PDB file of C-alpha atoms in Angstrom:
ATOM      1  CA  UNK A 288      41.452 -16.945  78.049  1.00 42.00           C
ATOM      2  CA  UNK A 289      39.140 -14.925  75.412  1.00 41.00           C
ATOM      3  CA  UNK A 290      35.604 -17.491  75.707  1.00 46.00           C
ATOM      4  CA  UNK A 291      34.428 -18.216  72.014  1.00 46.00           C
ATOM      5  CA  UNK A 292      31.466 -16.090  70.663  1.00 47.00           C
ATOM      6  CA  UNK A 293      28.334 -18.754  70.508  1.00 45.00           C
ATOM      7  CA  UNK A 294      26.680 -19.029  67.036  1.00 49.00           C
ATOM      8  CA  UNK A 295      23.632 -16.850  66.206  1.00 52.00           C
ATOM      9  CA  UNK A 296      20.473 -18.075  65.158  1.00 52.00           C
ATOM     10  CA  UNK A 297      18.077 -15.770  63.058  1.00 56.00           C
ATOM     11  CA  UNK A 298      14.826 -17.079  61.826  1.00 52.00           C
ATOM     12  CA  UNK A 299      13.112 -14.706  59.788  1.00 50.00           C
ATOM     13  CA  UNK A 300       9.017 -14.984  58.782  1.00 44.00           C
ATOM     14  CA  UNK A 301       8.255 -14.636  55.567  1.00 42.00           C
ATOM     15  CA  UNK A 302       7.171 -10.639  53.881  1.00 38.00           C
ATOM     16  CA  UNK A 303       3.936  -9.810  53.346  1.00 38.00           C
ATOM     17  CA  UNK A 304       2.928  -9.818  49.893  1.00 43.00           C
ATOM     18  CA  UNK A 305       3.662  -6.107  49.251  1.00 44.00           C
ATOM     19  CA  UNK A 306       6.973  -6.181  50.830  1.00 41.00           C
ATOM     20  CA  UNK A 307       7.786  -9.359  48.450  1.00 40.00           C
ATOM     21  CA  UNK A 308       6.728  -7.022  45.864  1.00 42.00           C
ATOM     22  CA  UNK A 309       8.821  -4.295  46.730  1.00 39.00           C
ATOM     23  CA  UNK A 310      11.863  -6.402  47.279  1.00 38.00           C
ATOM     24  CA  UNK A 311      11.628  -8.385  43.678  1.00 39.00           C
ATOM     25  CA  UNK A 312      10.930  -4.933  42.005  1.00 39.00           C
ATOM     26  CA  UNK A 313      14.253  -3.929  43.410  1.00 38.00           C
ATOM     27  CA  UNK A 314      13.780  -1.354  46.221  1.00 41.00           C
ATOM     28  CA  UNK A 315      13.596  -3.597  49.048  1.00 39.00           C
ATOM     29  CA  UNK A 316      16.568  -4.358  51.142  1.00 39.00           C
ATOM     30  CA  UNK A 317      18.365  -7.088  48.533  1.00 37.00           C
ATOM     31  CA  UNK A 318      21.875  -5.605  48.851  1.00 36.00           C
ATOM     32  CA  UNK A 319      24.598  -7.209  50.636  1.00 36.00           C
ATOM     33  CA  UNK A 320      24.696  -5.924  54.277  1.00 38.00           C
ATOM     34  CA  UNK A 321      28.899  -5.806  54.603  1.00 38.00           C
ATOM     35  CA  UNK A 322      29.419  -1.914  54.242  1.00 38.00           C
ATOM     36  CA  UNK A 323      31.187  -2.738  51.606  1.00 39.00           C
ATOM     37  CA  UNK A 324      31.232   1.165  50.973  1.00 42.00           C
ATOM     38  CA  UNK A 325      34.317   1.213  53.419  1.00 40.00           C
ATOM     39  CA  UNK A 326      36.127  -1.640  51.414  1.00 45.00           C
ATOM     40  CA  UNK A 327      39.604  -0.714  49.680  1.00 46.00           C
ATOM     41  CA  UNK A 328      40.493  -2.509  46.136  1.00 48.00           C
ATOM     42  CA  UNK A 329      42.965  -4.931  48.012  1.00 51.00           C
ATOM     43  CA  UNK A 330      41.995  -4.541  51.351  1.00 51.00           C
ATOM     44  CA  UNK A 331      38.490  -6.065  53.040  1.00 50.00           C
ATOM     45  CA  UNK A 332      37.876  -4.984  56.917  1.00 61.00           C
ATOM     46  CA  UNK A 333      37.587  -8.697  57.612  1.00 76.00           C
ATOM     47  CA  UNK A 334      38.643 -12.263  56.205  1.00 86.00           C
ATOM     48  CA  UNK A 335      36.325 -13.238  53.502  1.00 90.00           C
ATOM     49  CA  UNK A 336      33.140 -14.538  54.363  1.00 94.00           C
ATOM     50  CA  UNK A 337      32.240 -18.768  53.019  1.00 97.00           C
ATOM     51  CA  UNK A 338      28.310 -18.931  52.675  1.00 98.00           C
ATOM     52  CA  UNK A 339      26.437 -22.539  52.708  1.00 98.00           C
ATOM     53  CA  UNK A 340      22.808 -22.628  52.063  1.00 98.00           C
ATOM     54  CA  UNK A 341      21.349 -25.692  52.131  1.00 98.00           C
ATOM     55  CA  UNK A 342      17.990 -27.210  50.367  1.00 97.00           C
ATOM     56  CA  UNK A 343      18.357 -24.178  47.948  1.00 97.00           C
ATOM     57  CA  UNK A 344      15.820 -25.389  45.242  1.00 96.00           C
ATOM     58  CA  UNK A 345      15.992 -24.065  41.871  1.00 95.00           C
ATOM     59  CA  UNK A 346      15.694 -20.744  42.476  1.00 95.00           C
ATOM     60  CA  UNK A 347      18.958 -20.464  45.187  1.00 97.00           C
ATOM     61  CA  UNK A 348      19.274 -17.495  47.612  1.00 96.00           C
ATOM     62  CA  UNK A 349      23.085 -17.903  47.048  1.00 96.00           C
ATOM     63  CA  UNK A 350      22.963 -17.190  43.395  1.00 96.00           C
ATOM     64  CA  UNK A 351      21.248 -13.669  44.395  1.00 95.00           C
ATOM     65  CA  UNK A 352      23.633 -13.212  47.004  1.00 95.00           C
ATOM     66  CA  UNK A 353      26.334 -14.060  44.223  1.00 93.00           C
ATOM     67  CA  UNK A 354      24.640 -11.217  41.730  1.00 93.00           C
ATOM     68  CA  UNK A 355      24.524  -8.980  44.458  1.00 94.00           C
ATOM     69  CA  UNK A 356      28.543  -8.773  45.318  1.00 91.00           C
ATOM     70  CA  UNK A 357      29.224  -8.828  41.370  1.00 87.00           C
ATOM     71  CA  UNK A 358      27.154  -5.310  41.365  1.00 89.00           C
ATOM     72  CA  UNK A 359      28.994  -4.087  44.418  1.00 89.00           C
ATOM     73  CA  UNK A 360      32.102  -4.944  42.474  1.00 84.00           C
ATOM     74  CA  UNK A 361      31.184  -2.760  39.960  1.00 85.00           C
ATOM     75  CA  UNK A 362      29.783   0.253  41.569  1.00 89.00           C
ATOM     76  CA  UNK A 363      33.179  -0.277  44.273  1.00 88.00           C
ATOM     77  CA  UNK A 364      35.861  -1.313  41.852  1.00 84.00           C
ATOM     78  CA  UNK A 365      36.290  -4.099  44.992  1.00 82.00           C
ATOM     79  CA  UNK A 366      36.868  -7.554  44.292  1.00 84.00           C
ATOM     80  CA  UNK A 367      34.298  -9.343  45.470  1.00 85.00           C
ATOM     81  CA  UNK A 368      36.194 -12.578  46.325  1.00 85.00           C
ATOM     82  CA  UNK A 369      37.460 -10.728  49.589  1.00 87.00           C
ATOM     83  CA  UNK A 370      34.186 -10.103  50.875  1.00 90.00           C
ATOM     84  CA  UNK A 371      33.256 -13.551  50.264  1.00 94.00           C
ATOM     85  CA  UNK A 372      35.061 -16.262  48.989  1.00 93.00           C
ATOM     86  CA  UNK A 373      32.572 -19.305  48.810  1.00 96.00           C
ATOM     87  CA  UNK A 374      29.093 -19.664  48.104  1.00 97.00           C
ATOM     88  CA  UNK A 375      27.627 -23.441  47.766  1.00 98.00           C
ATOM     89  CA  UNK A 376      23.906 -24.357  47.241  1.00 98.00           C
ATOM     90  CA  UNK A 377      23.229 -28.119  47.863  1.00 98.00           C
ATOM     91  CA  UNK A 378      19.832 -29.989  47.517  1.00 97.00           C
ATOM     92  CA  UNK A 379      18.996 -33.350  48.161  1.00 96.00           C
ATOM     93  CA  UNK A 380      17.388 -33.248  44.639  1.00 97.00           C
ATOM     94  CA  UNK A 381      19.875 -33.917  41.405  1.00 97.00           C
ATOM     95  CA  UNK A 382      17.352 -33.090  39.071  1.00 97.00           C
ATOM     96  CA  UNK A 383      17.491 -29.705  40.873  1.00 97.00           C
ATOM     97  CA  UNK A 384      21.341 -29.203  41.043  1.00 98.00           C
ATOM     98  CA  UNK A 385      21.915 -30.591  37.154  1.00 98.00           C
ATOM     99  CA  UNK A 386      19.158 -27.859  36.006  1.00 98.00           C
ATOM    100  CA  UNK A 387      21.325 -25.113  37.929  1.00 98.00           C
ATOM    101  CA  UNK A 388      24.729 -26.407  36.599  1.00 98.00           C
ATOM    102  CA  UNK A 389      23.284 -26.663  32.839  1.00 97.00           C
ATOM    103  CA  UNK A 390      22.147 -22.506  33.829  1.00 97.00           C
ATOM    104  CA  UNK A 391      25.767 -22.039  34.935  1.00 96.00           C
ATOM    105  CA  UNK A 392      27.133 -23.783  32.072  1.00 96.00           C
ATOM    106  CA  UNK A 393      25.406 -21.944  29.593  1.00 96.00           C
ATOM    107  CA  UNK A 394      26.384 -18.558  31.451  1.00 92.00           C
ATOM    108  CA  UNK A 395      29.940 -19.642  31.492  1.00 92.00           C
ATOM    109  CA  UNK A 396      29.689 -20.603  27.891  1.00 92.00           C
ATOM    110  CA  UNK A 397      27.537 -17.164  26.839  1.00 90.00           C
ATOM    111  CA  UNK A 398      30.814 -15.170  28.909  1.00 85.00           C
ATOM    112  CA  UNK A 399      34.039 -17.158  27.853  1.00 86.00           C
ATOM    113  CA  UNK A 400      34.704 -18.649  30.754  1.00 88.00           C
ATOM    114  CA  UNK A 401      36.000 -21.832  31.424  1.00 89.00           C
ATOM    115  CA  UNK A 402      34.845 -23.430  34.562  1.00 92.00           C
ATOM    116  CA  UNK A 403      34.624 -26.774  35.982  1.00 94.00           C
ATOM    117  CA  UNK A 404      33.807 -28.456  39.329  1.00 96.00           C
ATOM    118  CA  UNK A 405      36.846 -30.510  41.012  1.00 96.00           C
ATOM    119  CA  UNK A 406      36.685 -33.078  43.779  1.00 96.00           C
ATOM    120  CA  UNK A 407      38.078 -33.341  47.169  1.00 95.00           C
ATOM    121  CA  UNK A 408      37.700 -35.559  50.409  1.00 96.00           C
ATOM    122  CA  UNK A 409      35.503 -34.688  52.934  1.00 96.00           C
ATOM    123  CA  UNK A 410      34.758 -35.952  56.339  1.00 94.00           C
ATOM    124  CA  UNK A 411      33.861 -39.825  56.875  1.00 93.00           C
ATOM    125  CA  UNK A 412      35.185 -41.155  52.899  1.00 94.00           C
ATOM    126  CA  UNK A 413      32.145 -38.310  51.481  1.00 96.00           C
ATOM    127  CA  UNK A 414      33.565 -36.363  48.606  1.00 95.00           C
ATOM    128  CA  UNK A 415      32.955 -32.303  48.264  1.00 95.00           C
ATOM    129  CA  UNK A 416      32.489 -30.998  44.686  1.00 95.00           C
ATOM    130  CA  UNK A 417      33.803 -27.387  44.663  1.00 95.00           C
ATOM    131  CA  UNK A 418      33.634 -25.002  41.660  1.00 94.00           C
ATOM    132  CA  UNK A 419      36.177 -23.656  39.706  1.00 92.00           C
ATOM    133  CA  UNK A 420      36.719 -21.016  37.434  1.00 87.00           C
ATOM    134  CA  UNK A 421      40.471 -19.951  35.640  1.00 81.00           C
ATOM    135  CA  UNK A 422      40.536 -16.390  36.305  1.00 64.00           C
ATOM    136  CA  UNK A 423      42.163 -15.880  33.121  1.00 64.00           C
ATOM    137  CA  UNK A 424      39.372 -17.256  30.950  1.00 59.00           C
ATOM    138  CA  UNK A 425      37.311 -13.904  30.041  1.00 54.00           C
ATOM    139  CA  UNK A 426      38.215 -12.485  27.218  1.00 48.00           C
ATOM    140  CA  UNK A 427      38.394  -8.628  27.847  1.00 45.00           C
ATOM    141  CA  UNK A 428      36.588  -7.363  24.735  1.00 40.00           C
ATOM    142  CA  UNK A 429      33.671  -9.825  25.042  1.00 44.00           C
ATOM    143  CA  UNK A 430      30.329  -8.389  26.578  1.00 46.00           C
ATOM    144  CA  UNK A 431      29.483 -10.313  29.906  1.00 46.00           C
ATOM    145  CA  UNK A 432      26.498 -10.454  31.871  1.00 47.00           C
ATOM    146  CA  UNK A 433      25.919  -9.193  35.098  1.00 45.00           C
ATOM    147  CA  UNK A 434      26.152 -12.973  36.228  1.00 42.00           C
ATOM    148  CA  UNK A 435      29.373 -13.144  34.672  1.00 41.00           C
ATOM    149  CA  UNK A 436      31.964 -10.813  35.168  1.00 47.00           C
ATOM    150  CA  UNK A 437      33.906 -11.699  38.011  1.00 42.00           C
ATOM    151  CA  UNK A 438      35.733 -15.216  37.449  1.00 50.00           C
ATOM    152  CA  UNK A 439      37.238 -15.459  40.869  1.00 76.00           C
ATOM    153  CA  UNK A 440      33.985 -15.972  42.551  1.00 86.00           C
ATOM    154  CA  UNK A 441      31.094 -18.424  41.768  1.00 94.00           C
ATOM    155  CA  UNK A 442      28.814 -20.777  43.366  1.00 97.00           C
ATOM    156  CA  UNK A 443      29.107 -24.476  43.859  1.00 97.00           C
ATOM    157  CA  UNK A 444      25.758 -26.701  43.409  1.00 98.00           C
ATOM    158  CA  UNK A 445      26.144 -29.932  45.150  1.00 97.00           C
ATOM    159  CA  UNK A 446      24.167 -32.761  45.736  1.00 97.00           C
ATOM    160  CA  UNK A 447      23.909 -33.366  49.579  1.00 97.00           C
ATOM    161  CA  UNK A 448      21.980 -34.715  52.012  1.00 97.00           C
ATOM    162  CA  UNK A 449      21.667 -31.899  54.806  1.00 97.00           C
ATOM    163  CA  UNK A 450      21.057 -34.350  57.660  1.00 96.00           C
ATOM    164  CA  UNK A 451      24.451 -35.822  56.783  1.00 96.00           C
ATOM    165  CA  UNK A 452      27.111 -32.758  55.285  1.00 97.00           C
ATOM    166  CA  UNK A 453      30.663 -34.124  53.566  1.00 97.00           C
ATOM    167  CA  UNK A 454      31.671 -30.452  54.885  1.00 96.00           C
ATOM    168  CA  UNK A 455      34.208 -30.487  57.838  1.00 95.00           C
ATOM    169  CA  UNK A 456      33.322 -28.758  61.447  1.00 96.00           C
ATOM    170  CA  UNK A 457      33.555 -25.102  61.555  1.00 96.00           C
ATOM    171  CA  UNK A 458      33.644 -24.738  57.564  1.00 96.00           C
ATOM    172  CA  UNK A 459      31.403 -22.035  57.279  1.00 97.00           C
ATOM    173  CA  UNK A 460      30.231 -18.008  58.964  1.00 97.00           C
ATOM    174  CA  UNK A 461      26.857 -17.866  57.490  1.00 97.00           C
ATOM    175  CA  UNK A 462      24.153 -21.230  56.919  1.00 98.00           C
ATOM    176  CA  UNK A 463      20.793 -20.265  55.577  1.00 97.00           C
ATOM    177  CA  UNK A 464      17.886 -22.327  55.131  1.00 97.00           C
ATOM    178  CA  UNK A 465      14.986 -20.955  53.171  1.00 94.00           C
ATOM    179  CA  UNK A 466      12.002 -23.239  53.598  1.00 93.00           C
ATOM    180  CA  UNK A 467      13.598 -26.801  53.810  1.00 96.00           C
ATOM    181  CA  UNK A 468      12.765 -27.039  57.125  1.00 95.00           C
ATOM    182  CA  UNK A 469       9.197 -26.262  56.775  1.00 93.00           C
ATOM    183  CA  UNK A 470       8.676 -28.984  53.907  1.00 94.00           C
ATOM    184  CA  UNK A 471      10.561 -31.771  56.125  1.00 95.00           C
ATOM    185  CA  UNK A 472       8.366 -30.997  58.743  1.00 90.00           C
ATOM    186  CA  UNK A 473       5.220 -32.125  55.939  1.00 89.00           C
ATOM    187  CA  UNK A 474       7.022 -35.753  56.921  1.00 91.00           C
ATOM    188  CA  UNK A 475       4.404 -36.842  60.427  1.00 89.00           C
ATOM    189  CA  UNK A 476       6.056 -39.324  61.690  1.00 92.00           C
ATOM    190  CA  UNK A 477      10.353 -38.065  60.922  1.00 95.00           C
ATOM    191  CA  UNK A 478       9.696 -34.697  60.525  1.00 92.00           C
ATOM    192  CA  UNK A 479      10.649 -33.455  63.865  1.00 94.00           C
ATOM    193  CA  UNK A 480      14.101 -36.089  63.792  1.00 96.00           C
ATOM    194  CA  UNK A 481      14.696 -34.694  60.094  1.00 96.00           C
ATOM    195  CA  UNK A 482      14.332 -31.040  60.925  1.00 96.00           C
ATOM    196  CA  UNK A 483      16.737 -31.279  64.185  1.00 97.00           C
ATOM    197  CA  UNK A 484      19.201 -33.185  62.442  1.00 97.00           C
ATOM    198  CA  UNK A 485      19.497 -30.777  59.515  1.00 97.00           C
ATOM    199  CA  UNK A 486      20.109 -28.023  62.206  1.00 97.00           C
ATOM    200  CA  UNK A 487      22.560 -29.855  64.451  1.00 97.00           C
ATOM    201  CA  UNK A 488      24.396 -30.600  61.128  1.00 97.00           C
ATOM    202  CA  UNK A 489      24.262 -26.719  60.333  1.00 97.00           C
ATOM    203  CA  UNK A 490      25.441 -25.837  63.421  1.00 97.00           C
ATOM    204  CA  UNK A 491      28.527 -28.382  63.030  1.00 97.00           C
ATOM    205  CA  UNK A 492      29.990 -26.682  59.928  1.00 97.00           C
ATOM    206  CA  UNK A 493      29.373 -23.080  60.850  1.00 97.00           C
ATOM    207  CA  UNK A 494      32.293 -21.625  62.546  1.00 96.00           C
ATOM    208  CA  UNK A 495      32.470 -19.940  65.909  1.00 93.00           C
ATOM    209  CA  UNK A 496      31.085 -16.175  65.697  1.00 92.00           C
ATOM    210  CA  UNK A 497      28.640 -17.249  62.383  1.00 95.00           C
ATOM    211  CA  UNK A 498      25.282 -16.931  62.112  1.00 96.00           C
ATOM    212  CA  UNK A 499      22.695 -19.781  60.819  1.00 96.00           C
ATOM    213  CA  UNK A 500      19.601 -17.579  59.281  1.00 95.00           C
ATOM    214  CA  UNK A 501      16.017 -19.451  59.147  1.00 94.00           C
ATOM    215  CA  UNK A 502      13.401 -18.552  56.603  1.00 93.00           C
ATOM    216  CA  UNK A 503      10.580 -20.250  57.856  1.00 90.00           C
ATOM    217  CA  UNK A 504       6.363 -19.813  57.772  1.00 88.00           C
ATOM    218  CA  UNK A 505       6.286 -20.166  61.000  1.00 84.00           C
ATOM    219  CA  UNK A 506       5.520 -17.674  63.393  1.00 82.00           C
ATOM    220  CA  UNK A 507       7.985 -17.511  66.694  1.00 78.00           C
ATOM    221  CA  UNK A 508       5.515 -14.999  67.818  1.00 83.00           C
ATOM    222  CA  UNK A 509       2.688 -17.465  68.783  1.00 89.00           C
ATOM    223  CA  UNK A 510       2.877 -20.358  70.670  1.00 91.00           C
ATOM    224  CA  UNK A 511       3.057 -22.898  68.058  1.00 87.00           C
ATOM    225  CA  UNK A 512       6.513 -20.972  66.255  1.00 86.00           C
ATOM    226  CA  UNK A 513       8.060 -21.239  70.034  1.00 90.00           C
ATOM    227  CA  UNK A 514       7.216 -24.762  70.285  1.00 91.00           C
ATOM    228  CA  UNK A 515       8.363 -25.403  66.807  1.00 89.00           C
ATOM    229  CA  UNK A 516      11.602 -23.266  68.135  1.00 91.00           C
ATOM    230  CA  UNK A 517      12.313 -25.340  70.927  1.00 93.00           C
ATOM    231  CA  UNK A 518      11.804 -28.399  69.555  1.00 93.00           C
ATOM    232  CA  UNK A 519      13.516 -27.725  66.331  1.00 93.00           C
ATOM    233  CA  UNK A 520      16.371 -25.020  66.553  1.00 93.00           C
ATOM    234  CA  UNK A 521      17.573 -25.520  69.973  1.00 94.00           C
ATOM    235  CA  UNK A 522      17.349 -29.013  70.110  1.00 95.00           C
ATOM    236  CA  UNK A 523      19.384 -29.119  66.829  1.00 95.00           C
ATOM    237  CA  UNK A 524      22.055 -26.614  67.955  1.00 94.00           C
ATOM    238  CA  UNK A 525      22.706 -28.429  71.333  1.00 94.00           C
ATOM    239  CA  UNK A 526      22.564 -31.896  69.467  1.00 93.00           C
ATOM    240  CA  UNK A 527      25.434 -29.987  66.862  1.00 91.00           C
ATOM    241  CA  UNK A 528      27.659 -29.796  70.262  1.00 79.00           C
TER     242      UNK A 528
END
């Protein structure tokens, strides 16, 4: 019997300022690393991809990822649904979530297209909101913007405690955290307990063979980022089972 692949962890350091400069002018690495050169029209090398970042903030990494398959779409004529097929962004904030549903509202408004969030059960009586968009909403002679122009695909913004996910085991092939981890850790006395449960619970819902990335100010480098590494990340992923 074939053993199952263990998840990968990456934890990234932040750029230098000049690479962040590069990369928001445009000519760092911001595409979407899937060769999706190789992908047919109908086609995709591999099942479609579900992406769940959590603590996105309001300025999500999963709403750039979303831009960046729309622009693949075009320059590919590939539908970017089979590359990947959900995107959510949760915060524990709703002032942050309701300021990036009034943004998608308005896009879906500026675009024709009709879109609405529906709910379904999750695990232990929690509810999961998940977008929804009628794919024959656009109207083919209106201009759309780049955020706009593919209605099969869009990202859900939830409301969710990351210690404590509605999402069910194994629900997920990529988890990303950019900075959440570094602000719990700001907490002295539950920082630690907050930080490994937030990993334990994104190592639950990512599914064997996916990869939980890290975006963190620490250094696992030096001493300290090691500690912070062994105290944190593998903790949380052995606690996740």
């Amino acid at each position: 019997e074939e053993a199952e692949t263990k998840p990968t962890c990456i934890i990234g350091t932040t750029t230098h300022e000049g690479e962040q400069d590069k990369n928001e002018a445009g000519e760092g690495n911001g595409s979407v690393p899937c060769g999706h050169d190789t992908i047919g029209k109908d086609q995709p090398p591999h099942p479609p991809k579900s992406v769940l970042e959590i603590g996105c903030g309001d300025v999500p990494l999963g709403y750039s990822l979303f831009l960046d398959l729309l622009s693949m779409e075009k320059e590919t004529q590939a539908d970017a649904s089979l590359v990947v097929s959900r995107i959510v962004c949760n915060d524990y904030a709703k002032m942050v979530v309701d300021i990036l549903r009034d943004r998608q509202r308005k896009r879906w408004l500026a675009s024709g297209i009709k879109g609405s969030y529906e709910i379904v059960d999750g695990r232990d009586g929690m509810k999961i909101e998940n977008v929804v968009v009628d794919s024959d909403s656009l109207n083919p002679s209106q201009e759309h913007d780049r955020g706009a122009i593919v209605p099969k695909l869009d990202v859900s913004y939830v409301v969710e405690d990351a210690r404590k996910m509605a999402h069910s085991d194994e629900s997920f092939d990529l988890v990303i955290d950019k900075g959440t981890l570094d602000a719990l850790l700001s907490d002295k006395d539950m920082g630690i307990k907050n930080c490994v449960d937030v990993v334990s619970e994104m190592g639950r819902v990512l599914r064997v063979g996916g990869y939980i990335m890290i975006i963190s100010h620490m250094n696992a480098n030096i001493q300290s980022g090691l500690e912070w590494c062994d105290e944190v990340v593998v903790a949380g992923l052995r606690a996740s089972g």
